[in-house]
Amino acid sequence: MSEPLLKMISTAAQHHTARYSDSGLFMGILMLRLIENTQKYNLRTAAATKVYKHIVEECNTYLKGDSCGCKVPVDFTIFDSLIALAHSMITSKPACMLNSKETQHISSLIAQAFLYSTPCNSSGVTCFGRTVTIGIEGQSVSDSSVFPGLLVDVPEMLQTVDLKRLGSGPFKLLKLGEQVVKDKVRLFACQKVVHPILHHYLRKHGVAVIERLGLALIEPFVQITGAQAVASLYSSVPAEAYGIVKGFCFQSYGSRVVLQLLPSKDAAVSTMVLCHRNETMLEELKMTCQRAEHVLRLTLREPYALFGGGCTETLLATHINHMNQSKAATTAAALCVSQSEFLMAVEAFCNSLQSVALSLEHDGQDCLIDLTYAHRWVPDIYSKTCGCCLVEDRSNLEKTLLNTAYHTFSPVSLENTDNQPRILDSFSAKLNALNVAVEMANFVLDVKYIIKDIN
């Protein structure tokens, strides 16, 4: 990435994925195809950038409008729509190496973890909870689970009899020394190692001790308990420093035993235990699940999803092409370009969108588009639905190869159907990716000179 323009393109993609966790590949392919097609169609740069900017504004208006044919509302009371969004994220990451049953199981867990991390019955300004992820190598993916509360490593000296002796919760919680005994604290937690003498003293007085929590668990630990972290060992403990846990119990995973701390009140903290066959697959799965949950959180801000499986790209391209054919002369004049340039730029843009849909087939297989609903299809005798699984195939549904010449038409919306798309994409992520792709393509096309300091 020593070339300045390549470095800028790479940075734009990284910034998008860091913020939205999805649609990075969509952004990259669309941006590069726009640049490539501008050269392929021999378009003037000034004309192409004007038309691309105009078209992306039309895309924004269409996608945000009520008449959008490739957008569906996300109902958070219906678990299936959340699973569908998570499922699309998981299936787009083949390095996770999951079969269909495992993919469905993990998608369900992601949706469950998202709901656990969403505060309930809160007024005013609210903050998201946390999902802590624990990886267990060598176990089956189907053993993965989500638990409310926090799972921590079991202290070496803590036995089942210690938990029984504590009785039923709730229990006070604190991070400090001898004052815990006087204040009747029953559970003592420390980020680092507790001194052996103090450890013995606390256990002698019936206090359960958790040590070596680590920096990563401190924030969710504070969230789940409502306690304050106390840094000094020599100052008195304020009353507000104490926290509460509802209770705790042991959980077993193969040979590993962990301690589950149950949240008090409505603390929105959960722990996702992910299992996989080896370390590489496990790390990929952990990262994918974290990104999928982030996508679900973005959906709270804009509660919509777009058709997945390439159907949004084909439908949007068809709509844009059809809409601009009838008003080509007036729009071209307003943009100060010729009508032929305008139509070529429209074709280049729509071709670029369809190229994203084509890229979903990694083995070079052809893709089809139906000439009624403008959804994407795979020429497979076993495939009875389109890419997003909304449209069912039938004998009179005419199709043609993507990126080949066919008559323009306005996509028909599917009405009076109980079908729901089973493959969904993030609305926020794809909308931002679309805009960044066009903006970056226009920027690259507009560059005339690069001044570089070689000293």
Tab-separated table of C-alpha atoms in Angstrom:
chain	number	residue	atom	x	y	z
A	1	MET	CA	0.000	0.000	0.000
A	2	SER	CA	2.825	2.406	-0.792
A	3	GLU	CA	0.766	4.178	-3.483
A	4	PRO	CA	-1.061	7.193	-1.934
A	5	LEU	CA	-4.399	6.503	-3.654
A	6	LEU	CA	-4.388	2.836	-2.646
A	7	LYS	CA	-3.555	3.855	0.908
A	8	MET	CA	-6.485	6.302	0.921
A	9	ILE	CA	-8.892	3.677	-0.471
A	10	SER	CA	-7.721	1.178	2.158
A	11	THR	CA	-8.117	3.740	4.956
A	12	ALA	CA	-11.666	4.594	3.837
A	13	ALA	CA	-12.626	0.902	3.910
A	14	GLN	CA	-11.063	0.426	7.346
A	15	HIS	CA	-12.829	3.473	8.790
A	16	HIS	CA	-16.170	2.254	7.446
A	17	THR	CA	-15.803	-1.259	8.865
A	18	ALA	CA	-14.542	0.085	12.197
A	19	ARG	CA	-17.704	2.161	12.521
A	20	TYR	CA	-20.294	-0.182	10.986
A	21	SER	CA	-18.714	-3.682	11.188
A	22	ASP	CA	-20.308	-4.710	7.882
A	23	SER	CA	-20.528	-4.013	4.126
A	24	GLY	CA	-16.808	-3.344	3.749
A	25	LEU	CA	-16.560	-5.699	0.765
A	26	PHE	CA	-19.638	-4.092	-0.820
A	27	MET	CA	-17.987	-0.687	-0.462
A	28	GLY	CA	-14.665	-1.823	-1.905
A	29	ILE	CA	-16.103	-3.647	-4.929
A	30	LEU	CA	-18.549	-0.852	-5.809
A	31	MET	CA	-15.877	1.833	-5.518
A	32	LEU	CA	-13.364	-0.016	-7.709
A	33	ARG	CA	-16.000	-0.982	-10.266
A	34	LEU	CA	-17.101	2.648	-10.596
A	35	ILE	CA	-13.503	3.670	-11.310
A	36	GLU	CA	-13.011	0.782	-13.719
A	37	ASN	CA	-16.297	1.315	-15.571
A	38	THR	CA	-15.625	5.029	-15.993
A	39	GLN	CA	-12.510	4.098	-17.947
A	40	LYS	CA	-14.229	1.181	-19.703
A	41	TYR	CA	-17.053	3.408	-21.003
A	42	ASN	CA	-14.520	6.123	-21.900
A	43	LEU	CA	-16.422	8.702	-19.856
A	44	ARG	CA	-15.122	12.167	-19.137
A	45	THR	CA	-14.177	12.327	-15.473
A	46	ALA	CA	-16.095	15.572	-14.886
A	47	ALA	CA	-19.265	14.104	-16.425
A	48	ALA	CA	-18.974	10.796	-14.572
A	49	THR	CA	-18.468	12.359	-11.134
A	50	LYS	CA	-21.432	14.720	-11.624
A	51	VAL	CA	-23.758	11.887	-12.651
A	52	TYR	CA	-22.520	9.509	-9.904
A	53	LYS	CA	-23.142	12.184	-7.277
A	54	HIS	CA	-26.644	12.776	-8.661
A	55	ILE	CA	-27.445	9.043	-8.728
A	56	VAL	CA	-26.260	8.366	-5.180
A	57	GLU	CA	-28.540	11.169	-3.979
A	58	GLU	CA	-31.415	9.434	-5.792
A	59	CYS	CA	-30.403	6.164	-4.109
A	60	ASN	CA	-30.472	7.836	-0.693
A	61	THR	CA	-33.914	9.295	-1.330
A	62	TYR	CA	-35.247	5.954	-2.532
A	63	LEU	CA	-33.718	3.853	0.254
A	64	LYS	CA	-34.881	6.233	2.994
A	65	GLY	CA	-38.359	6.663	1.511
A	66	ASP	CA	-41.534	4.767	2.346
A	67	SER	CA	-41.865	3.371	-1.187
A	68	CYS	CA	-38.497	1.590	-1.129
A	69	GLY	CA	-38.950	-1.903	-2.528
A	70	CYS	CA	-35.856	-3.484	-0.961
A	71	LYS	CA	-36.255	-2.319	2.650
A	72	VAL	CA	-38.072	-4.043	5.493
A	73	PRO	CA	-38.806	-2.733	9.007
A	74	VAL	CA	-37.133	-4.613	11.851
A	75	ASP	CA	-39.564	-5.498	14.630
A	76	PHE	CA	-37.603	-6.088	17.829
A	77	THR	CA	-40.476	-8.083	19.290
A	78	ILE	CA	-39.989	-10.670	16.527
A	79	PHE	CA	-36.899	-12.775	17.174
A	80	ASP	CA	-36.701	-14.065	13.577
A	81	SER	CA	-35.707	-10.707	12.058
A	82	LEU	CA	-32.806	-10.333	14.493
A	83	ILE	CA	-31.653	-13.883	13.743
A	84	ALA	CA	-31.860	-13.193	9.988
A	85	LEU	CA	-29.578	-10.162	10.326
A	86	ALA	CA	-27.073	-12.098	12.430
A	87	HIS	CA	-27.323	-15.077	10.058
A	88	SER	CA	-26.288	-12.910	7.094
A	89	MET	CA	-23.199	-11.754	8.979
A	90	ILE	CA	-22.185	-15.300	9.883
A	91	THR	CA	-22.695	-16.758	6.399
A	92	SER	CA	-20.598	-13.964	4.845
A	93	LYS	CA	-17.581	-15.115	6.872
A	94	PRO	CA	-16.615	-18.549	5.472
A	95	ALA	CA	-13.487	-18.710	7.648
A	96	CYS	CA	-15.755	-19.472	10.623
A	97	MET	CA	-16.172	-22.936	9.060
A	98	LEU	CA	-19.741	-23.537	10.259
A	99	ASN	CA	-22.340	-25.882	8.812
A	100	SER	CA	-25.952	-24.751	8.387
A	101	LYS	CA	-27.078	-26.063	11.781
A	102	GLU	CA	-24.157	-24.425	13.588
A	103	THR	CA	-24.759	-21.149	11.725
A	104	GLN	CA	-28.386	-21.099	12.853
A	105	HIS	CA	-27.386	-21.860	16.457
A	106	ILE	CA	-24.766	-19.085	16.587
A	107	SER	CA	-27.150	-16.601	14.906
A	108	SER	CA	-29.725	-17.306	17.604
A	109	LEU	CA	-27.123	-16.785	20.342
A	110	ILE	CA	-26.066	-13.422	18.869
A	111	ALA	CA	-29.676	-12.219	18.848
A	112	GLN	CA	-30.081	-13.472	22.422
A	113	ALA	CA	-26.900	-11.687	23.581
A	114	PHE	CA	-28.074	-8.483	21.888
A	115	LEU	CA	-31.383	-8.596	23.771
A	116	TYR	CA	-29.568	-9.279	27.059
A	117	SER	CA	-27.399	-6.189	26.478
A	118	THR	CA	-30.356	-3.909	25.739
A	119	PRO	CA	-31.586	-2.135	28.922
A	120	CYS	CA	-35.255	-2.593	29.783
A	121	ASN	CA	-37.665	-0.453	31.812
A	122	SER	CA	-35.254	2.490	31.889
A	123	SER	CA	-36.163	6.163	31.586
A	124	GLY	CA	-34.104	9.076	30.322
A	125	VAL	CA	-30.640	8.526	28.855
A	126	THR	CA	-29.726	4.835	28.768
A	127	CYS	CA	-26.506	3.036	27.975
A	128	PHE	CA	-26.000	-0.311	26.342
A	129	GLY	CA	-24.930	-3.205	28.473
A	130	ARG	CA	-22.044	-5.490	27.658
A	131	THR	CA	-21.567	-8.907	26.136
A	132	VAL	CA	-18.390	-10.546	27.387
A	133	THR	CA	-17.093	-13.308	25.115
A	134	ILE	CA	-15.296	-16.420	26.363
A	135	GLY	CA	-13.721	-18.837	23.920
A	136	ILE	CA	-13.362	-22.560	24.590
A	137	GLU	CA	-11.193	-24.465	22.144
A	138	GLY	CA	-11.815	-28.096	21.245
A	139	GLN	CA	-15.536	-28.179	22.071
A	140	SER	CA	-18.338	-28.533	19.533
A	141	VAL	CA	-19.848	-25.280	18.197
A	142	SER	CA	-23.260	-26.566	19.299
A	143	ASP	CA	-22.041	-26.362	22.928
A	144	SER	CA	-21.881	-22.546	22.669
A	145	SER	CA	-24.296	-20.692	24.971
A	146	VAL	CA	-25.259	-17.285	26.316
A	147	PHE	CA	-25.664	-16.632	30.049
A	148	PRO	CA	-27.127	-13.615	31.819
A	149	GLY	CA	-24.556	-12.018	34.079
A	150	LEU	CA	-20.812	-12.514	34.101
A	151	LEU	CA	-18.774	-15.712	33.946
A	152	VAL	CA	-15.394	-15.589	35.656
A	153	ASP	CA	-12.728	-18.159	36.392
A	154	VAL	CA	-13.367	-20.024	39.615
A	155	PRO	CA	-10.903	-19.112	42.369
A	156	GLU	CA	-8.734	-22.093	43.323
A	157	MET	CA	-9.907	-22.154	46.932
A	158	LEU	CA	-13.622	-21.582	46.216
A	159	GLN	CA	-15.715	-24.732	46.660
A	160	THR	CA	-19.399	-25.482	46.303
A	161	VAL	CA	-19.703	-25.623	50.090
A	162	ASP	CA	-18.535	-21.967	50.223
A	163	LEU	CA	-21.467	-20.873	48.083
A	164	LYS	CA	-23.938	-22.850	50.200
A	165	ARG	CA	-22.544	-21.310	53.375
A	166	LEU	CA	-23.235	-17.812	52.009
A	167	GLY	CA	-26.946	-18.520	51.842
A	168	SER	CA	-29.288	-16.750	49.396
A	169	GLY	CA	-28.540	-13.335	47.849
A	170	PRO	CA	-28.377	-10.472	47.370
A	171	PHE	CA	-24.765	-10.026	48.542
A	172	LYS	CA	-22.711	-6.899	49.126
A	173	LEU	CA	-19.611	-6.547	46.936
A	174	LEU	CA	-16.393	-4.510	47.429
A	175	LYS	CA	-12.728	-4.208	46.472
A	176	LEU	CA	-10.690	-3.507	49.594
A	177	GLY	CA	-9.213	-4.991	52.747
A	178	GLU	CA	-10.277	-5.746	56.307
A	179	GLN	CA	-13.247	-3.345	56.364
A	180	VAL	CA	-15.212	-5.841	54.262
A	181	VAL	CA	-15.620	-8.098	57.263
A	182	LYS	CA	-16.938	-5.304	59.445
A	183	ASP	CA	-19.361	-4.175	56.759
A	184	LYS	CA	-20.629	-7.749	56.286
A	185	VAL	CA	-19.434	-8.061	52.705
A	186	ARG	CA	-19.850	-11.660	51.514
A	187	LEU	CA	-18.061	-11.505	48.151
A	188	PHE	CA	-14.687	-9.806	47.654
A	189	ALA	CA	-13.323	-9.201	44.129
A	190	CYS	CA	-9.939	-7.944	42.994
A	191	GLN	CA	-8.535	-7.063	39.568
A	192	LYS	CA	-5.138	-8.534	40.455
A	193	VAL	CA	-3.838	-11.043	43.009
A	194	VAL	CA	-5.091	-10.871	46.599
A	195	HIS	CA	-2.297	-11.141	49.150
A	196	PRO	CA	-2.248	-14.661	50.686
A	197	ILE	CA	-2.553	-13.308	54.245
A	198	LEU	CA	-5.598	-11.192	53.337
A	199	HIS	CA	-7.010	-14.080	51.309
A	200	HIS	CA	-6.773	-16.400	54.323
A	201	TYR	CA	-8.258	-13.764	56.640
A	202	LEU	CA	-11.289	-13.188	54.400
A	203	ARG	CA	-11.989	-16.904	53.917
A	204	LYS	CA	-11.674	-17.438	57.653
A	205	HIS	CA	-14.479	-14.897	58.134
A	206	GLY	CA	-16.747	-16.488	55.533
A	207	VAL	CA	-16.008	-14.112	52.628
A	208	ALA	CA	-15.777	-15.604	49.125
A	209	VAL	CA	-12.785	-14.197	47.228
A	210	ILE	CA	-12.451	-13.708	43.458
A	211	GLU	CA	-9.048	-12.538	42.257
A	212	ARG	CA	-7.218	-11.932	38.953
A	213	LEU	CA	-10.324	-10.592	37.236
A	214	GLY	CA	-8.154	-8.670	34.794
A	215	LEU	CA	-8.644	-5.234	33.290
A	216	ALA	CA	-11.022	-6.439	30.537
A	217	LEU	CA	-13.632	-7.681	33.047
A	218	ILE	CA	-13.554	-4.680	35.374
A	219	GLU	CA	-15.995	-2.535	33.360
A	220	PRO	CA	-18.694	-5.235	32.953
A	221	PHE	CA	-18.087	-6.263	36.586
A	222	VAL	CA	-18.814	-2.703	37.734
A	223	GLN	CA	-21.883	-2.620	35.466
A	224	ILE	CA	-23.311	-5.846	36.804
A	225	THR	CA	-22.805	-4.964	40.479
A	226	GLY	CA	-23.156	-1.207	40.636
A	227	ALA	CA	-19.984	-1.124	42.740
A	228	GLN	CA	-17.212	1.453	42.494
A	229	ALA	CA	-13.646	0.417	41.889
A	230	VAL	CA	-11.546	1.402	44.926
A	231	ALA	CA	-7.917	2.104	44.088
A	232	SER	CA	-6.469	2.872	47.532
A	233	LEU	CA	-5.981	0.263	50.240
A	234	TYR	CA	-5.579	2.866	52.970
A	235	SER	CA	-8.677	5.075	52.744
A	236	SER	CA	-12.058	4.373	54.319
A	237	VAL	CA	-14.672	2.843	52.084
A	238	PRO	CA	-17.620	5.109	51.127
A	239	ALA	CA	-21.049	3.539	51.344
A	240	GLU	CA	-21.684	4.072	47.628
A	241	ALA	CA	-18.680	1.887	46.760
A	242	TYR	CA	-20.581	-1.268	47.653
A	243	GLY	CA	-22.376	-3.186	44.946
A	244	ILE	CA	-24.850	-6.035	44.800
A	245	VAL	CA	-25.029	-9.333	42.976
A	246	LYS	CA	-28.181	-11.390	42.947
A	247	GLY	CA	-26.288	-14.624	43.416
A	248	PHE	CA	-23.720	-16.945	41.869
A	249	CYS	CA	-23.370	-20.543	40.805
A	250	PHE	CA	-20.988	-22.882	38.971
A	251	GLN	CA	-21.193	-23.648	35.244
A	252	SER	CA	-19.230	-26.471	33.566
A	253	TYR	CA	-17.860	-26.647	29.995
A	254	GLY	CA	-16.001	-29.859	29.359
A	255	SER	CA	-13.096	-29.833	31.779
A	256	ARG	CA	-13.497	-26.126	32.509
A	257	VAL	CA	-15.557	-24.797	35.418
A	258	VAL	CA	-16.532	-21.122	35.672
A	259	LEU	CA	-18.408	-19.019	38.204
A	260	GLN	CA	-21.583	-17.268	37.037
A	261	LEU	CA	-22.382	-13.957	38.742
A	262	LEU	CA	-26.076	-13.156	38.348
A	263	PRO	CA	-26.927	-9.469	37.803
A	264	SER	CA	-28.962	-7.499	40.275
A	265	LYS	CA	-31.908	-5.449	39.054
A	266	ASP	CA	-31.699	-4.717	35.295
A	267	ALA	CA	-27.943	-4.797	34.737
A	268	ALA	CA	-27.711	-5.571	31.016
A	269	VAL	CA	-24.602	-7.759	31.065
A	270	SER	CA	-24.286	-11.232	29.600
A	271	THR	CA	-21.532	-13.683	28.720
A	272	MET	CA	-21.346	-15.535	25.425
A	273	VAL	CA	-19.436	-18.809	25.583
A	274	LEU	CA	-18.224	-19.714	22.089
A	275	CYS	CA	-16.820	-23.153	21.314
A	276	HIS	CA	-14.966	-24.300	18.196
A	277	ARG	CA	-12.669	-27.019	16.994
A	278	ASN	CA	-9.378	-25.075	16.930
A	279	GLU	CA	-7.919	-21.712	17.920
A	280	THR	CA	-7.960	-20.135	14.441
A	281	MET	CA	-11.626	-20.911	13.799
A	282	LEU	CA	-12.509	-19.829	17.341
A	283	GLU	CA	-10.853	-16.403	16.961
A	284	GLU	CA	-12.634	-15.828	13.646
A	285	LEU	CA	-15.962	-16.815	15.210
A	286	LYS	CA	-15.453	-14.515	18.211
A	287	MET	CA	-14.675	-11.530	15.991
A	288	THR	CA	-17.622	-12.263	13.693
A	289	CYS	CA	-20.068	-12.562	16.609
A	290	GLN	CA	-18.886	-9.262	18.099
A	291	ARG	CA	-19.370	-7.527	14.749
A	292	ALA	CA	-22.792	-9.112	14.251
A	293	GLU	CA	-23.970	-7.857	17.633
A	294	HIS	CA	-22.688	-4.377	16.713
A	295	VAL	CA	-24.794	-4.490	13.525
A	296	LEU	CA	-27.873	-5.336	15.594
A	297	ARG	CA	-27.174	-2.360	17.836
A	298	LEU	CA	-26.978	-0.063	14.800
A	299	THR	CA	-30.451	-1.294	13.851
A	300	LEU	CA	-31.882	0.264	17.013
A	301	ARG	CA	-31.006	3.689	15.600
A	302	GLU	CA	-32.504	2.953	12.181
A	303	PRO	CA	-34.876	-0.023	12.591
A	304	TYR	CA	-34.693	-1.262	9.021
A	305	ALA	CA	-32.888	-3.942	7.055
A	306	LEU	CA	-32.227	-4.417	3.353
A	307	PHE	CA	-32.739	-7.529	1.258
A	308	GLY	CA	-29.616	-9.680	1.399
A	309	GLY	CA	-28.177	-12.182	-1.043
A	310	GLY	CA	-27.550	-9.530	-3.733
A	311	CYS	CA	-31.238	-8.680	-4.172
A	312	THR	CA	-30.869	-5.081	-2.951
A	313	GLU	CA	-28.114	-4.446	-5.501
A	314	THR	CA	-30.085	-5.833	-8.466
A	315	LEU	CA	-33.350	-4.159	-7.443
A	316	LEU	CA	-31.702	-0.778	-6.770
A	317	ALA	CA	-29.799	-0.894	-10.072
A	318	THR	CA	-33.011	-1.720	-11.985
A	319	HIS	CA	-34.949	1.065	-10.251
A	320	ILE	CA	-32.243	3.682	-10.881
A	321	ASN	CA	-31.864	2.676	-14.529
A	322	HIS	CA	-35.607	2.764	-15.193
A	323	MET	CA	-36.144	6.066	-13.384
A	324	ASN	CA	-33.386	7.883	-15.289
A	325	GLN	CA	-34.285	6.680	-18.790
A	326	SER	CA	-37.463	8.774	-18.987
A	327	LYS	CA	-35.880	11.999	-17.723
A	328	ALA	CA	-32.429	11.668	-19.272
A	329	ALA	CA	-32.657	14.850	-21.382
A	330	THR	CA	-33.752	17.189	-18.569
A	331	THR	CA	-31.372	15.708	-15.967
A	332	ALA	CA	-28.420	15.795	-18.365
A	333	ALA	CA	-29.103	19.467	-19.120
A	334	ALA	CA	-29.323	20.285	-15.404
A	335	LEU	CA	-25.980	18.576	-14.798
A	336	CYS	CA	-24.389	20.260	-17.839
A	337	VAL	CA	-23.477	16.985	-19.542
A	338	SER	CA	-24.618	15.503	-22.828
A	339	GLN	CA	-27.533	13.059	-22.853
A	340	SER	CA	-25.345	10.250	-24.184
A	341	GLU	CA	-22.783	10.851	-21.429
A	342	PHE	CA	-25.538	10.833	-18.834
A	343	LEU	CA	-26.996	7.534	-20.052
A	344	MET	CA	-23.556	5.914	-20.219
A	345	ALA	CA	-22.771	7.056	-16.664
A	346	VAL	CA	-26.118	5.650	-15.467
A	347	GLU	CA	-25.292	2.353	-17.152
A	348	ALA	CA	-21.800	2.354	-15.618
A	349	PHE	CA	-23.268	2.970	-12.146
A	350	CYS	CA	-25.932	0.261	-12.439
A	351	ASN	CA	-23.393	-2.179	-13.894
A	352	SER	CA	-21.156	-1.510	-10.883
A	353	LEU	CA	-24.007	-2.252	-8.461
A	354	GLN	CA	-24.792	-5.502	-10.241
A	355	SER	CA	-21.110	-6.442	-10.138
A	356	VAL	CA	-21.408	-6.567	-6.343
A	357	ALA	CA	-24.261	-9.076	-6.690
A	358	LEU	CA	-22.164	-11.106	-9.141
A	359	SER	CA	-19.235	-11.184	-6.728
A	360	LEU	CA	-21.276	-13.177	-4.194
A	361	GLU	CA	-20.604	-16.278	-6.304
A	362	HIS	CA	-16.994	-17.094	-5.404
A	363	ASP	CA	-16.622	-19.969	-7.862
A	364	GLY	CA	-17.344	-17.860	-10.953
A	365	GLN	CA	-20.893	-19.155	-11.352
A	366	ASP	CA	-23.331	-16.992	-13.326
A	367	CYS	CA	-26.127	-15.050	-11.662
A	368	LEU	CA	-29.601	-14.250	-12.952
A	369	ILE	CA	-32.055	-11.402	-12.464
A	370	ASP	CA	-35.790	-11.872	-12.825
A	371	LEU	CA	-37.548	-9.339	-15.066
A	372	THR	CA	-40.488	-8.777	-12.724
A	373	TYR	CA	-39.220	-8.202	-9.194
A	374	ALA	CA	-35.522	-7.585	-10.091
A	375	HIS	CA	-34.220	-10.043	-7.488
A	376	ARG	CA	-30.984	-11.995	-7.834
A	377	TRP	CA	-31.052	-15.745	-8.593
A	378	VAL	CA	-28.563	-18.578	-8.873
A	379	PRO	CA	-29.090	-20.989	-11.827
A	380	ASP	CA	-29.503	-24.040	-9.619
A	381	ILE	CA	-32.284	-26.590	-10.062
A	382	TYR	CA	-32.396	-27.050	-6.290
A	383	SER	CA	-32.782	-23.331	-5.554
A	384	LYS	CA	-36.477	-22.458	-5.384
A	385	THR	CA	-36.126	-18.900	-4.062
A	386	CYS	CA	-34.181	-15.733	-4.858
A	387	GLY	CA	-31.055	-14.600	-3.013
A	388	CYS	CA	-32.943	-13.116	-0.043
A	389	CYS	CA	-35.507	-15.985	-0.069
A	390	LEU	CA	-38.490	-13.647	-0.465
A	391	VAL	CA	-39.539	-14.468	-4.036
A	392	GLU	CA	-40.462	-18.050	-4.903
A	393	ASP	CA	-39.627	-19.386	-8.347
A	394	ARG	CA	-42.365	-20.222	-10.835
A	395	SER	CA	-42.490	-21.345	-14.449
A	396	ASN	CA	-43.598	-17.997	-15.904
A	397	LEU	CA	-41.006	-15.889	-14.036
A	398	GLU	CA	-38.684	-14.681	-16.802
A	399	LYS	CA	-34.998	-14.357	-15.936
A	400	THR	CA	-31.842	-13.286	-17.717
A	401	LEU	CA	-28.121	-13.216	-16.974
A	402	LEU	CA	-26.893	-10.305	-14.858
A	403	ASN	CA	-24.949	-7.552	-16.633
A	404	THR	CA	-26.413	-8.428	-20.013
A	405	ALA	CA	-28.715	-6.247	-22.079
A	406	TYR	CA	-32.427	-6.392	-21.182
A	407	HIS	CA	-35.333	-3.982	-21.345
A	408	THR	CA	-35.684	-1.429	-18.570
A	409	PHE	CA	-38.579	-1.924	-16.180
A	410	SER	CA	-39.801	-0.785	-12.792
A	411	PRO	CA	-39.464	-3.560	-10.192
A	412	VAL	CA	-42.789	-4.875	-8.910
A	413	SER	CA	-43.247	-4.930	-5.135
A	414	LEU	CA	-44.365	-8.244	-3.713
A	415	GLU	CA	-47.776	-7.734	-2.126
A	416	ASN	CA	-50.277	-10.014	-0.389
A	417	THR	CA	-47.619	-12.496	0.638
A	418	ASP	CA	-46.841	-14.075	3.973
A	419	ASN	CA	-43.226	-14.659	2.920
A	420	GLN	CA	-40.460	-12.823	4.731
A	421	PRO	CA	-36.870	-12.375	3.479
A	422	ARG	CA	-34.637	-14.778	5.380
A	423	ILE	CA	-31.369	-13.114	4.336
A	424	LEU	CA	-31.054	-9.481	5.472
A	425	ASP	CA	-28.313	-6.852	5.352
A	426	SER	CA	-27.714	-3.950	7.710
A	427	PHE	CA	-29.505	-0.828	6.486
A	428	SER	CA	-27.144	1.623	8.199
A	429	ALA	CA	-23.970	-0.171	7.132
A	430	LYS	CA	-24.954	-0.602	3.477
A	431	LEU	CA	-26.270	2.952	3.131
A	432	ASN	CA	-23.026	4.402	4.486
A	433	ALA	CA	-20.953	2.020	2.354
A	434	LEU	CA	-22.843	3.137	-0.761
A	435	ASN	CA	-22.141	6.802	-0.069
A	436	VAL	CA	-18.491	6.301	0.865
A	437	ALA	CA	-17.904	4.153	-2.237
A	438	VAL	CA	-19.248	6.841	-4.579
A	439	GLU	CA	-17.478	9.644	-2.733
A	440	MET	CA	-14.132	7.825	-2.835
A	441	ALA	CA	-14.569	6.790	-6.489
A	442	ASN	CA	-15.289	10.394	-7.445
A	443	PHE	CA	-12.285	11.566	-5.465
A	444	VAL	CA	-9.931	9.073	-7.135
A	445	LEU	CA	-11.311	9.887	-10.598
A	446	ASP	CA	-10.871	13.601	-9.967
A	447	VAL	CA	-7.205	13.406	-8.920
A	448	LYS	CA	-4.948	14.987	-11.520
A	449	TYR	CA	-1.589	15.118	-9.787
A	450	ILE	CA	0.039	13.582	-6.711
A	451	ILE	CA	2.768	15.560	-4.961
A	452	LYS	CA	5.014	13.281	-2.948
A	453	ASP	CA	7.901	14.149	-0.643
A	454	ILE	CA	10.638	11.604	-1.337
A	455	ASN	CA	13.083	13.004	1.229
